[in-house]
Short mmCIF file of C-alpha atoms and ligand atoms in Angstrom, two decimals:
data_model
loop_
_atom_site.label_atom_id
_atom_site.label_comp_id
_atom_site.label_asym_id
_atom_site.label_seq_id
_atom_site.Cartn_x
_atom_site.Cartn_y
_atom_site.Cartn_z
CA UNK A 227 267.35 42.61 -46.74
CA UNK A 228 266.36 42.62 -50.35
CA UNK A 229 269.84 43.53 -51.61
CA UNK A 230 271.49 40.55 -50.06
CA UNK A 231 269.39 38.14 -52.08
CA UNK A 232 269.87 39.73 -55.48
CA UNK A 233 272.47 38.67 -57.94
CA UNK A 234 275.31 41.09 -58.73
CA UNK A 235 276.58 41.11 -62.32
CA UNK A 236 280.15 40.17 -63.14
CA UNK A 237 282.49 43.17 -63.07
CA UNK A 238 283.31 44.65 -66.49
CA UNK A 239 285.30 47.71 -67.46
CA UNK A 240 283.97 50.52 -69.65
CA UNK A 241 286.16 49.51 -72.58
CA UNK A 242 285.03 45.91 -72.26
CA UNK A 243 281.34 46.84 -72.10
CA UNK A 244 281.69 48.98 -75.22
CA UNK A 245 283.21 46.07 -77.11
CA UNK A 246 280.62 43.58 -75.81
CA UNK A 247 277.79 45.78 -77.01
CA UNK A 248 279.17 46.33 -80.50
CA UNK A 249 280.03 42.64 -80.90
CA UNK A 250 276.59 41.57 -79.73
CA UNK A 251 274.87 43.69 -82.35
CA UNK A 252 277.35 42.65 -85.02
CA UNK A 253 276.25 39.09 -84.25
CA UNK A 254 272.70 40.27 -85.01
CA UNK A 255 273.64 41.45 -88.47
CA UNK A 256 274.53 45.07 -87.64
CA UNK A 257 277.36 47.05 -89.18
CA UNK A 258 279.53 48.45 -86.40
CA UNK A 259 280.42 51.99 -87.43
CA UNK A 260 283.04 54.25 -85.87
CA UNK A 261 281.76 57.05 -83.69
CA UNK A 262 280.96 60.10 -85.79
CA UNK A 263 282.76 63.38 -85.10
CA UNK A 264 281.45 65.59 -82.32
CA UNK A 265 281.06 68.28 -84.95
CA UNK A 266 277.67 67.86 -86.64
CA UNK A 267 277.74 67.48 -90.38
CA UNK A 268 275.12 69.44 -92.37
CA UNK A 269 273.07 70.04 -89.24
CA UNK A 270 272.77 73.60 -88.00
CA UNK A 271 270.37 72.62 -85.25
CA UNK A 272 273.19 71.34 -83.04
CA UNK A 273 276.45 72.83 -81.83
CA UNK A 274 277.79 69.45 -80.79
CA UNK A 275 276.61 65.87 -81.27
CA UNK A 276 274.52 65.07 -78.22
CA UNK A 277 273.10 61.59 -78.86
CA UNK A 278 273.79 58.42 -80.79
CA UNK A 279 271.06 59.10 -83.32
CA UNK A 280 271.99 62.72 -84.08
CA UNK A 281 274.56 61.97 -86.80
CA UNK A 282 272.24 59.37 -88.33
CA UNK A 283 269.21 61.61 -88.90
CA UNK A 284 269.42 61.50 -92.73
CA UNK A 285 269.25 57.68 -92.61
CA UNK A 286 266.10 57.78 -90.51
CA UNK A 287 264.27 60.18 -92.74
CA UNK A 288 265.36 58.36 -95.87
CA UNK A 289 267.27 61.40 -97.17
CA UNK A 290 270.44 59.33 -97.40
CA UNK A 291 271.01 55.62 -97.88
CA UNK A 292 272.74 53.99 -94.91
CA UNK A 293 275.67 51.62 -95.57
CA UNK A 294 273.50 48.87 -94.06
CA UNK A 295 269.97 48.86 -92.68
CA UNK A 296 271.23 47.65 -89.31
CA UNK A 297 273.93 49.77 -87.73
CA UNK A 298 275.48 49.85 -84.27
CA UNK A 299 277.69 52.57 -82.80
CA UNK A 300 279.24 53.86 -79.64
CA UNK A 301 278.94 57.62 -80.14
CA UNK A 302 280.95 60.25 -78.27
CA UNK A 303 278.51 62.90 -77.07
CA UNK A 304 278.73 66.26 -75.33
CA UNK A 305 275.90 68.07 -73.58
CA UNK A 306 276.69 71.50 -72.22
CA UNK A 307 273.22 72.69 -71.31
CA UNK A 308 274.18 74.03 -67.91
CA UNK A 309 277.95 74.21 -67.61
CA UNK A 310 277.66 76.28 -64.42
CA UNK A 311 276.08 73.37 -62.58
CA UNK A 312 278.34 70.60 -63.81
CA UNK A 313 280.45 69.33 -60.96
CA UNK A 314 278.12 70.44 -58.17
CA UNK A 315 276.72 66.92 -58.03
CA UNK A 316 277.99 63.59 -59.33
CA UNK A 317 274.91 63.09 -61.51
CA UNK A 318 276.00 64.83 -64.69
CA UNK A 319 279.02 65.47 -66.79
CA UNK A 320 279.41 67.14 -70.15
CA UNK A 321 281.00 64.14 -71.86
CA UNK A 322 279.45 60.72 -72.24
CA UNK A 323 279.34 57.82 -74.66
CA UNK A 324 276.12 56.46 -76.05
CA UNK A 325 275.72 52.89 -77.20
CA UNK A 326 273.10 52.36 -79.87
CA UNK A 327 271.63 49.88 -82.31
CA UNK A 328 269.69 51.30 -85.20
CA UNK A 329 267.29 49.94 -87.78
CA UNK A 330 266.54 52.02 -90.84
CA UNK A 331 263.31 50.51 -92.09
CA UNK A 332 264.49 47.02 -91.18
CA UNK A 333 263.51 45.33 -87.88
CA UNK A 334 261.08 46.98 -85.47
CA UNK A 335 259.70 46.61 -81.95
CA UNK A 336 259.86 42.83 -81.54
CA UNK A 337 263.55 42.38 -82.32
CA UNK A 338 264.56 45.61 -80.58
CA UNK A 339 262.89 44.57 -77.33
CA UNK A 340 264.12 40.98 -77.45
CA UNK A 341 267.71 42.02 -78.13
CA UNK A 342 267.80 44.69 -75.45
CA UNK A 343 266.63 42.11 -72.94
CA UNK A 344 269.03 39.45 -74.21
CA UNK A 345 271.99 41.81 -74.02
CA UNK A 346 271.26 43.04 -70.52
CA UNK A 347 270.31 39.72 -68.95
CA UNK A 348 272.34 37.13 -70.86
CA UNK A 349 275.41 38.98 -72.09
CA UNK A 350 275.93 41.47 -69.27
CA UNK A 351 274.21 39.21 -66.76
CA UNK A 352 271.98 41.73 -64.99
CA UNK A 353 269.45 40.08 -62.69
CA UNK A 354 266.09 40.05 -64.56
CA UNK A 355 264.31 40.57 -61.24
CA UNK A 356 265.96 43.98 -60.94
CA UNK A 357 264.91 45.14 -64.41
CA UNK A 358 261.65 46.97 -65.15
CA UNK A 359 260.47 47.96 -68.61
CA UNK A 360 258.40 51.05 -69.22
CA UNK A 361 256.30 51.72 -72.30
CA UNK A 362 254.48 54.65 -73.85
CA UNK A 363 251.04 54.88 -72.29
CA UNK A 364 248.98 53.40 -75.10
CA UNK A 365 251.60 51.24 -76.77
CA UNK A 366 249.84 47.90 -76.34
CA UNK A 367 252.01 46.33 -78.97
CA UNK A 368 255.12 46.89 -76.83
CA UNK A 369 253.18 45.74 -73.77
CA UNK A 370 252.32 42.45 -75.45
CA UNK A 371 255.94 41.83 -76.43
CA UNK A 372 257.20 42.47 -72.89
CA UNK A 373 254.39 40.58 -71.26
CA UNK A 374 253.71 37.61 -73.55
CA UNK A 375 257.04 37.11 -75.31
CA UNK A 376 259.59 38.11 -72.69
CA UNK A 377 257.36 37.04 -69.82
CA UNK A 378 257.42 40.18 -67.64
CA UNK A 379 254.36 40.26 -65.34
CA UNK A 380 251.95 43.09 -66.15
CA UNK A 381 252.50 44.80 -62.79
CA UNK A 382 256.21 45.20 -63.54
CA UNK A 383 255.60 47.03 -66.82
CA UNK A 384 255.16 50.77 -66.29
CA UNK A 385 253.14 52.96 -68.61
CA UNK A 386 254.34 56.57 -68.88
CA UNK A 387 253.11 59.53 -70.90
CA UNK A 388 254.69 61.77 -73.44
CA UNK A 389 256.98 63.49 -70.94
CA UNK A 390 258.90 60.30 -70.24
CA UNK A 391 258.26 57.86 -73.04
CA UNK A 392 258.09 59.78 -76.26
CA UNK A 393 261.48 60.73 -77.64
CA UNK A 394 261.95 63.76 -79.83
CA UNK A 395 264.48 66.51 -80.19
CA UNK A 396 263.02 69.45 -82.07
CA UNK A 397 262.07 68.45 -85.57
CA UNK A 398 262.83 65.16 -87.28
CA UNK A 399 262.41 61.47 -86.55
CA UNK A 400 260.73 60.66 -83.25
CA UNK A 401 258.40 58.20 -81.62
CA UNK A 402 257.19 56.38 -78.54
CA UNK A 403 259.80 54.57 -76.53
CA UNK A 404 260.24 51.71 -74.16
CA UNK A 405 262.88 52.14 -71.49
CA UNK A 406 264.49 49.63 -69.19
CA UNK A 407 265.12 50.58 -65.58
CA UNK A 408 267.47 48.90 -63.16
CA UNK A 409 266.79 48.73 -59.45
CA UNK A 410 270.05 49.54 -57.65
CA UNK A 411 268.60 48.56 -54.32
CA UNK A 412 267.24 50.21 -51.22
CA UNK A 413 270.51 51.82 -50.21
CA UNK A 414 270.24 54.19 -53.20
CA UNK A 415 266.57 54.97 -52.57
CA UNK A 416 264.82 57.92 -51.01
CA UNK A 417 262.88 55.56 -48.76
CA UNK A 418 259.67 57.52 -49.31
CA UNK A 419 256.44 55.55 -49.55
CA UNK A 420 255.58 55.02 -53.19
CA UNK A 421 259.21 55.11 -54.34
CA UNK A 422 259.22 53.00 -57.47
CA UNK A 423 260.17 53.10 -61.15
CA UNK A 424 259.94 56.73 -62.25
CA UNK A 425 260.88 58.14 -58.82
CA UNK A 426 263.37 61.01 -59.01
CA UNK A 427 265.78 59.40 -56.54
CA UNK A 428 268.84 57.33 -57.42
CA UNK A 429 267.35 53.89 -56.85
CA UNK A 430 265.72 53.07 -60.21
CA UNK A 431 267.91 54.25 -63.03
CA UNK A 432 267.08 54.15 -66.67
CA UNK A 433 269.71 52.23 -68.58
CA UNK A 434 268.21 51.55 -71.98
CA UNK A 435 265.99 53.55 -74.27
CA UNK A 436 264.35 51.82 -77.25
CA UNK A 437 262.81 54.50 -79.46
CA UNK A 438 260.31 53.27 -82.02
CA UNK A 439 261.09 55.98 -84.44
CA UNK A 440 258.06 56.03 -86.67
CA UNK A 441 257.02 59.68 -86.95
CA UNK A 442 258.48 62.81 -88.39
CA UNK A 443 257.85 66.05 -86.51
CA UNK A 444 257.84 68.95 -88.95
CA UNK A 445 258.92 71.32 -86.21
CA UNK A 446 255.41 72.73 -85.76
CA UNK A 447 254.12 69.80 -83.75
CA UNK A 448 252.62 68.08 -86.78
CA UNK A 449 253.45 64.40 -86.93
CA UNK A 450 253.43 62.33 -90.08
CA UNK A 451 254.15 58.60 -90.27
CA UNK A 452 257.59 57.94 -91.69
CA UNK A 453 257.59 55.75 -94.77
CA UNK A 454 259.88 53.37 -92.97
CA UNK A 455 259.68 52.25 -89.35
CA UNK A 456 262.98 52.68 -87.56
CA UNK A 457 264.64 51.71 -84.34
CA UNK A 458 266.79 54.16 -82.43
CA UNK A 459 268.17 52.84 -79.19
CA UNK A 460 270.40 54.57 -76.76
CA UNK A 461 272.21 53.42 -73.67
CA UNK A 462 274.67 55.58 -71.78
CA UNK A 463 277.86 53.55 -71.57
CA UNK A 464 279.00 55.10 -68.31
CA UNK A 465 275.53 54.58 -66.83
CA UNK A 466 275.61 50.91 -67.74
CA UNK A 467 279.03 50.76 -66.11
CA UNK A 468 277.63 52.34 -62.92
CA UNK A 469 275.17 49.45 -62.70
CA UNK A 470 277.58 46.70 -63.70
CA UNK A 471 280.37 47.94 -61.43
CA UNK A 472 278.00 48.69 -58.55
CA UNK A 473 279.55 52.13 -58.01
CA UNK A 474 277.79 55.27 -56.88
CA UNK A 475 278.22 57.59 -59.85
CA UNK A 476 279.58 58.34 -63.31
CA UNK A 477 282.73 59.65 -61.69
CA UNK A 478 283.57 56.34 -60.04
CA UNK A 479 283.28 53.95 -62.99
CA UNK A 480 286.71 52.52 -63.79
CA UNK A 481 287.92 54.88 -66.55
CA UNK A 482 286.59 58.09 -65.02
CA UNK A 483 287.87 57.03 -61.61
CA UNK A 484 291.35 56.46 -63.02
CA UNK A 485 291.27 59.98 -64.45
CA UNK A 486 289.91 61.44 -61.24
CA UNK A 487 292.65 59.62 -59.29
CA UNK A 488 295.21 61.27 -61.52
CA UNK A 489 293.72 64.69 -60.70
CA UNK A 490 293.90 63.74 -57.02
CA UNK A 491 297.54 62.70 -57.40
CA UNK A 492 298.47 65.98 -59.14
CA UNK A 493 296.73 68.07 -56.51
CA UNK A 494 297.40 65.97 -53.45
CA UNK A 495 293.66 65.97 -52.69
CA UNK A 496 291.34 63.11 -51.81
CA UNK A 497 287.90 62.50 -53.33
CA UNK A 498 284.79 62.36 -51.14
CA UNK A 499 286.32 64.09 -48.16
CA UNK A 500 285.10 67.64 -48.65
CA UNK A 501 282.35 69.06 -50.89
CA UNK A 502 284.19 72.05 -52.43
CA UNK A 503 287.17 69.89 -53.30
CA UNK A 504 284.90 67.24 -54.85
CA UNK A 505 283.26 69.87 -57.05
CA UNK A 506 286.64 70.97 -58.39
CA UNK A 507 287.85 67.39 -58.83
CA UNK A 508 284.73 66.53 -60.84
CA UNK A 509 284.99 69.65 -62.97
CA UNK A 510 288.60 69.00 -63.90
CA UNK A 511 287.90 65.30 -64.58
CA UNK A 512 284.86 65.89 -66.74
CA UNK A 513 286.07 68.95 -68.60
CA UNK A 514 289.50 67.65 -69.57
CA UNK A 515 287.78 64.67 -71.14
CA UNK A 516 285.43 66.85 -73.21
CA UNK A 517 288.30 69.15 -74.20
CA UNK A 518 290.53 66.28 -75.30
CA UNK A 519 287.79 64.79 -77.48
CA UNK A 520 286.73 68.15 -78.90
CA UNK A 521 290.26 69.06 -79.95
CA UNK A 522 290.76 65.62 -81.49
CA UNK A 523 287.76 66.44 -83.71
CA UNK A 524 289.39 69.66 -84.87
CA UNK A 525 287.64 72.20 -82.62
CA UNK A 526 289.91 75.10 -81.62
CA UNK A 527 289.41 77.50 -78.70
CA UNK A 528 287.76 80.71 -79.89
CA UNK A 529 285.20 83.28 -78.87
CA UNK A 530 282.21 81.84 -80.64
CA UNK A 531 280.22 78.70 -81.25
CA UNK A 532 281.88 75.37 -80.50
CA UNK A 533 285.23 77.05 -80.02
CA UNK A 534 283.75 79.12 -77.23
CA UNK A 535 282.32 76.04 -75.54
CA UNK A 536 285.79 74.50 -75.69
CA UNK A 537 287.43 77.65 -74.33
CA UNK A 538 284.98 77.83 -71.43
CA UNK A 539 285.46 74.17 -70.51
CA UNK A 540 289.20 74.43 -70.79
CA UNK A 541 289.48 77.58 -68.70
CA UNK A 542 287.08 76.23 -66.14
CA UNK A 543 289.25 73.10 -65.83
CA UNK A 544 292.41 75.22 -65.55
CA UNK A 545 290.88 77.42 -62.88
CA UNK A 546 289.62 74.55 -60.76
CA UNK A 547 293.01 72.89 -61.09
CA UNK A 548 294.57 76.01 -59.60
CA UNK A 549 291.92 76.00 -56.92
CA UNK A 550 292.89 72.44 -56.04
CA UNK A 551 296.46 73.63 -55.63
CA UNK A 552 297.94 72.09 -58.77
CA UNK A 553 301.03 74.09 -59.60
CA UNK A 554 302.04 74.92 -63.17
CA UNK A 555 300.47 73.68 -66.33
CA UNK A 556 298.70 70.36 -66.10
CA UNK A 557 296.03 70.05 -68.82
CA UNK A 558 298.18 68.38 -71.47
CA UNK A 559 299.51 65.96 -68.87
CA UNK A 560 295.96 65.01 -67.87
CA UNK A 561 294.81 64.68 -71.46
CA UNK A 562 297.45 61.98 -71.85
CA UNK A 563 295.55 59.99 -69.23
CA UNK A 564 292.28 60.58 -71.11
CA UNK A 565 293.90 59.35 -74.32
CA UNK A 566 295.33 56.23 -72.68
CA UNK A 567 292.01 55.38 -71.07
CA UNK A 568 289.87 55.91 -74.19
CA UNK A 569 292.06 55.07 -77.18
CA UNK A 570 290.62 51.56 -77.20
CA UNK A 571 287.35 52.92 -78.55
CA UNK A 572 288.72 56.08 -80.16
CA UNK A 573 292.06 55.45 -81.87
CA UNK A 574 291.98 58.97 -83.35
CA UNK A 575 292.87 60.31 -79.90
CA UNK A 576 296.31 58.78 -80.06
CA UNK A 577 296.83 59.85 -83.66
CA UNK A 578 296.07 63.47 -82.76
CA UNK A 579 297.93 63.35 -79.48
CA UNK A 580 300.63 65.93 -80.20
CA UNK A 581 298.09 68.39 -81.63
CA UNK A 582 295.88 67.94 -78.56
CA UNK A 583 298.81 68.65 -76.21
CA UNK A 584 299.83 71.72 -78.20
CA UNK A 585 296.34 73.29 -78.26
CA UNK A 586 295.79 72.63 -74.56
CA UNK A 587 299.16 73.92 -73.60
CA UNK A 588 298.88 77.15 -75.60
CA UNK A 589 295.41 77.94 -74.34
CA UNK A 590 296.47 77.19 -70.78
CA UNK A 591 299.39 79.60 -71.19
CA UNK A 592 297.02 82.30 -72.39
CA UNK A 593 294.70 81.69 -69.50
CA UNK A 594 297.54 81.71 -66.98
CA UNK A 595 298.69 85.05 -68.35
CA UNK A 596 295.15 86.36 -67.94
CA UNK A 597 295.13 85.21 -64.37
CA UNK A 598 298.56 86.67 -63.57
CA UNK A 599 297.64 89.98 -65.15
CA UNK A 600 294.32 90.00 -63.27
CA UNK A 601 296.11 89.26 -60.00
CA UNK A 602 298.44 92.22 -60.53
CA UNK A 603 295.55 94.58 -61.29
CA UNK A 604 293.54 93.30 -58.37
CA UNK A 605 296.54 93.94 -56.11
CA UNK A 606 296.59 97.58 -57.25
CA UNK A 607 292.86 97.89 -56.64
CA UNK A 608 293.30 96.38 -53.18
CA UNK A 609 296.05 98.86 -52.39
CA UNK A 610 293.79 101.81 -53.18
CA UNK A 611 290.98 100.19 -51.17
CA UNK A 612 293.25 99.88 -48.16
CA UNK A 613 294.47 103.46 -48.40
CA UNK A 614 290.85 104.66 -48.64
CA UNK A 615 289.99 102.51 -45.61
CA UNK A 616 287.49 100.43 -47.60
CA UNK A 617 286.74 96.74 -47.31
CA UNK A 618 284.60 96.25 -50.38
CA UNK A 619 285.75 96.24 -53.97
CA UNK A 620 283.38 98.28 -56.13
CA UNK A 621 281.14 96.44 -58.57
CA UNK A 622 282.57 98.56 -61.33
CA UNK A 623 286.15 97.45 -60.60
CA UNK A 624 285.16 93.79 -60.20
CA UNK A 625 283.40 94.01 -63.53
CA UNK A 626 286.38 95.68 -65.16
CA UNK A 627 288.56 92.78 -64.02
CA UNK A 628 286.06 90.32 -65.40
CA UNK A 629 285.17 92.02 -68.64
CA UNK A 630 288.42 93.65 -69.71
CA UNK A 631 290.91 91.19 -68.25
CA UNK A 632 288.85 87.96 -68.29
CA UNK A 633 289.41 87.54 -64.55
CA UNK A 634 286.57 85.46 -63.05
CA UNK A 635 284.40 86.98 -60.32
CA UNK A 636 284.62 83.97 -58.03
CA UNK A 637 288.40 84.27 -58.04
CA UNK A 638 288.16 87.96 -57.15
CA UNK A 639 285.73 87.09 -54.36
CA UNK A 640 287.91 84.27 -53.07
CA UNK A 641 291.09 86.33 -52.97
CA UNK A 642 289.39 89.23 -51.22
CA UNK A 643 287.65 86.96 -48.73
CA UNK A 644 290.99 85.50 -47.70
CA UNK A 645 291.95 89.04 -46.69
CA UNK A 646 288.71 89.72 -44.87
CA UNK A 647 287.35 91.89 -47.68
CA UNK A 648 284.45 91.52 -50.10
CA UNK A 649 282.99 92.50 -53.46
CA UNK A 650 279.95 94.63 -54.22
CA UNK A 651 278.17 91.88 -56.12
CA UNK A 652 275.04 93.91 -56.70
CA UNK A 653 277.18 96.54 -58.36
CA UNK A 654 278.90 93.83 -60.38
CA UNK A 655 275.55 92.46 -61.57
CA UNK A 656 274.33 95.92 -62.49
CA UNK A 657 277.47 96.54 -64.55
CA UNK A 658 277.04 93.14 -66.18
CA UNK A 659 273.43 93.90 -67.06
CA UNK A 660 274.35 97.22 -68.56
CA UNK A 661 277.01 95.53 -70.67
CA UNK A 662 274.57 92.85 -71.83
CA UNK A 663 272.01 95.44 -72.83
CA UNK A 664 274.65 97.19 -74.87
CA UNK A 665 275.74 93.93 -76.49
CA UNK A 666 272.15 93.07 -77.30
CA UNK A 667 271.70 96.31 -79.15
CA UNK A 668 274.97 95.76 -80.99
CA UNK A 669 274.02 92.20 -81.88
CA UNK A 670 271.34 93.39 -84.26
CA UNK A 671 273.94 94.18 -86.86
CA UNK A 672 275.59 90.79 -86.71
CA UNK A 673 272.60 88.51 -86.89
CA UNK A 674 272.95 87.65 -90.53
CA UNK A 675 275.84 85.17 -90.71
CA UNK A 676 277.26 86.99 -87.72
CA UNK A 677 277.24 86.23 -84.00
CA UNK A 678 277.42 82.52 -83.60
CA UNK A 679 275.81 81.87 -80.27
CA UNK A 680 272.41 83.50 -80.25
CA UNK A 681 268.93 82.34 -79.47
CA UNK A 682 268.45 81.87 -83.20
CA UNK A 683 270.83 78.94 -83.17
CA UNK A 684 268.28 76.81 -81.38
CA UNK A 685 265.71 77.25 -84.10
CA UNK A 686 265.00 74.18 -86.15
CA UNK A 687 266.87 74.57 -89.44
CA UNK A 688 263.89 73.12 -91.30
CA UNK A 689 261.92 76.28 -90.53
CA UNK A 690 261.98 78.88 -93.28
CA UNK A 691 259.93 81.92 -94.21
CA UNK A 692 258.81 82.97 -97.63
CA UNK A 693 258.88 86.63 -98.57
CA UNK A 694 255.59 87.48 -100.29
CA UNK A 695 255.87 91.26 -100.02
CA UNK A 696 256.54 92.03 -103.67
CA UNK A 697 252.85 92.28 -104.47
CA UNK A 698 251.15 92.43 -101.07
CA UNK A 699 251.36 94.62 -98.01
CA UNK A 700 249.86 92.15 -95.58
CA UNK A 701 249.30 88.44 -95.36
CA UNK A 702 247.72 85.88 -93.05
CA UNK A 703 250.25 83.28 -92.03
CA UNK A 704 251.15 80.81 -89.32
CA UNK A 705 253.63 81.74 -86.58
CA UNK A 706 256.39 79.16 -86.58
CA UNK A 707 258.77 80.57 -83.96
CA UNK A 708 258.57 82.90 -80.99
CA UNK A 709 261.62 83.92 -79.03
CA UNK A 710 262.54 86.31 -76.29
CA UNK A 711 266.04 87.73 -76.46
CA UNK A 712 267.29 84.68 -74.58
CA UNK A 713 265.28 81.64 -75.61
CA UNK A 714 262.62 80.03 -77.76
CA UNK A 715 259.23 80.41 -76.09
CA UNK A 716 255.60 79.38 -76.54
CA UNK A 717 254.23 82.83 -75.85
CA UNK A 718 255.25 86.45 -75.49
CA UNK A 719 253.50 88.60 -72.95
CA UNK A 720 252.76 92.29 -72.63
CA UNK A 721 255.84 94.45 -72.80
CA UNK A 722 258.24 91.66 -73.75
CA UNK A 723 260.75 92.07 -76.55
CA UNK A 724 261.27 89.16 -78.88
CA UNK A 725 261.24 87.72 -82.35
CA UNK A 726 258.50 86.26 -84.50
CA UNK A 727 259.05 84.07 -87.52
CA UNK A 728 256.08 83.33 -89.76
CA UNK A 729 255.77 80.89 -92.67
CA UNK A 730 255.03 83.72 -95.07
CA UNK A 731 255.82 87.36 -94.54
CA UNK A 732 255.46 90.71 -96.23
CA UNK A 733 258.18 92.22 -94.03
CA UNK A 734 261.32 92.92 -95.94
CA UNK A 735 264.37 91.75 -94.01
CA UNK A 736 267.82 93.26 -94.16
CA UNK A 737 270.82 91.18 -95.06
CA UNK A 738 273.20 93.78 -93.71
CA UNK A 739 273.19 97.45 -94.54
CA UNK A 740 269.65 98.24 -95.65
CA UNK A 741 266.70 99.15 -93.49
CA UNK A 742 264.37 96.32 -92.44
CA UNK A 743 260.61 96.78 -92.51
CA UNK A 744 258.62 98.02 -89.53
CA UNK A 745 254.96 97.26 -88.90
CA UNK A 746 252.47 95.18 -86.96
CA UNK A 747 251.87 91.46 -86.60
CA UNK A 748 248.58 90.74 -84.91
CA UNK A 749 246.06 88.04 -84.21
CA UNK A 750 243.09 87.58 -81.88
CA UNK A 751 245.48 87.29 -78.90
CA UNK A 752 247.37 90.49 -79.31
CA UNK A 753 249.58 92.80 -81.24
CA UNK A 754 253.34 92.68 -81.84
CA UNK A 755 255.12 95.84 -82.94
CA UNK A 756 257.81 94.99 -85.45
CA UNK A 757 260.73 97.34 -84.92
CA UNK A 758 263.08 95.69 -87.37
CA UNK A 759 263.17 92.77 -89.78
CA UNK A 760 266.28 90.78 -90.50
CA UNK A 761 267.32 87.72 -92.47
CA UNK A 762 268.72 84.80 -90.52
CA UNK A 763 270.79 81.97 -91.89
CA UNK A 764 268.78 79.22 -93.53
CA UNK A 765 266.05 81.29 -95.20
CA UNK A 766 264.37 82.63 -92.09
CA UNK A 767 263.00 86.16 -91.93
N1 LIG B 1112 267.64 58.94 -79.16
C1 LIG B 1112 267.41 58.28 -77.93
C2 LIG B 1112 268.17 58.88 -76.79
O1 LIG B 1112 269.03 59.72 -77.00
C3 LIG B 1112 267.78 56.82 -78.06
O2 LIG B 1112 268.99 56.66 -78.72
O3 LIG B 1112 267.91 58.53 -75.67
#
């Protein structure tokens, strides 16, 4: 068997790996900087910092002067793209740490590649025979470095296209990248013929991403060469730990496992015995970590923006704790474990400890009250169901519980199922849709500086529109943004409702009270009826 021959790296803990990485790059002349706050600074394009390079954008573009041209960080990151699915598998969490070494117009491809290889093979001690670099399809320069200088045979270097090996996030610095994959062995593979680097299964995992950040995307897909060539590397710390510790997932690396064990101890449950329980254990473990870090950076639970993300994570953790059978309040207690496990890299956690406990505890109280109130109301609804001889709770009532009392549908469903009853989910969805439609109409008035979480938040802040309607009634201009009511899109089709932003516009936009212009935007592909024009934050009309 292949696995029996390969060398296993020496075991290292997450905190040790973090230190090893920062020290290695300090020895290569880098300034080790503290992780930046999770709250982006001067960057409206992000709700929360989601990668190592995000807080460093002004250094890449040359807008600001970095404290040194070589910097290394371990950045706390949160990605909440699909909260609903977090926990269902062990592949993703919301919180992770990203190791990075950065060059702002200093070294470029040669050093970046050599050092990534040196760190993985010599410092961490990964078996070179299990590592496979990938490069951007026509990046022959990177190929030569891997092949001639590092000595990787050509057939072990994979060329991938823009999908995989070109890193960009909306507008700003971007470029081709060279990743390093680690072969975890056959036992993690799908076993399908042709399974190799790039396969979707768990065998070959990407550990390192070297981005040769040499272009600037203006947000319209136009690339210009940056004056300076930069390096932006990223390596998920927990992912590296998965490889080094030979464990099966992010949830079983040493620090996360210790936290998960604590959740097991509080609930009296065991991990990897039963799927539903595992989902709840993972949700509590992941979410309490995100919540603890978010509060330490000054985010407070609220009904909008970051505060809403925090509230959702916190309440989801509280609910799944209940589901696991944990009695009484437990979030502050668990956050103590998070703090103890992570204070090595993030001393601010310990400094803010009492504030973190207080915020968690108060929000948990509020949530528990919501639940208790909801339970009482549900009991009344059940009583009238029973007396009417019904077994299904109406969609309208389930929605009332959810919307007015904040009582989650799955809890309603669960409680009723235990009693052999059910919920009219179609009715619930219809009531939900009706409510959303109403909210959408109401949202119009709050777009300018108002509602925090809207589709408009994902628009690149660099995009603006110029009002040219003082002396013209129509103008030819480029479309810079198209959205539906939910998301940014490439196209709108017949009958769809959405938003258009153009570089120049003759439509007068309201900033509040007044009436926005109505009219037509058209091109050779179709016609868009403008029902209203509004001003968005950041000079967009
Ligand atoms: N920006 C790249 C990433 O997030 C490398 O740091 O993967």
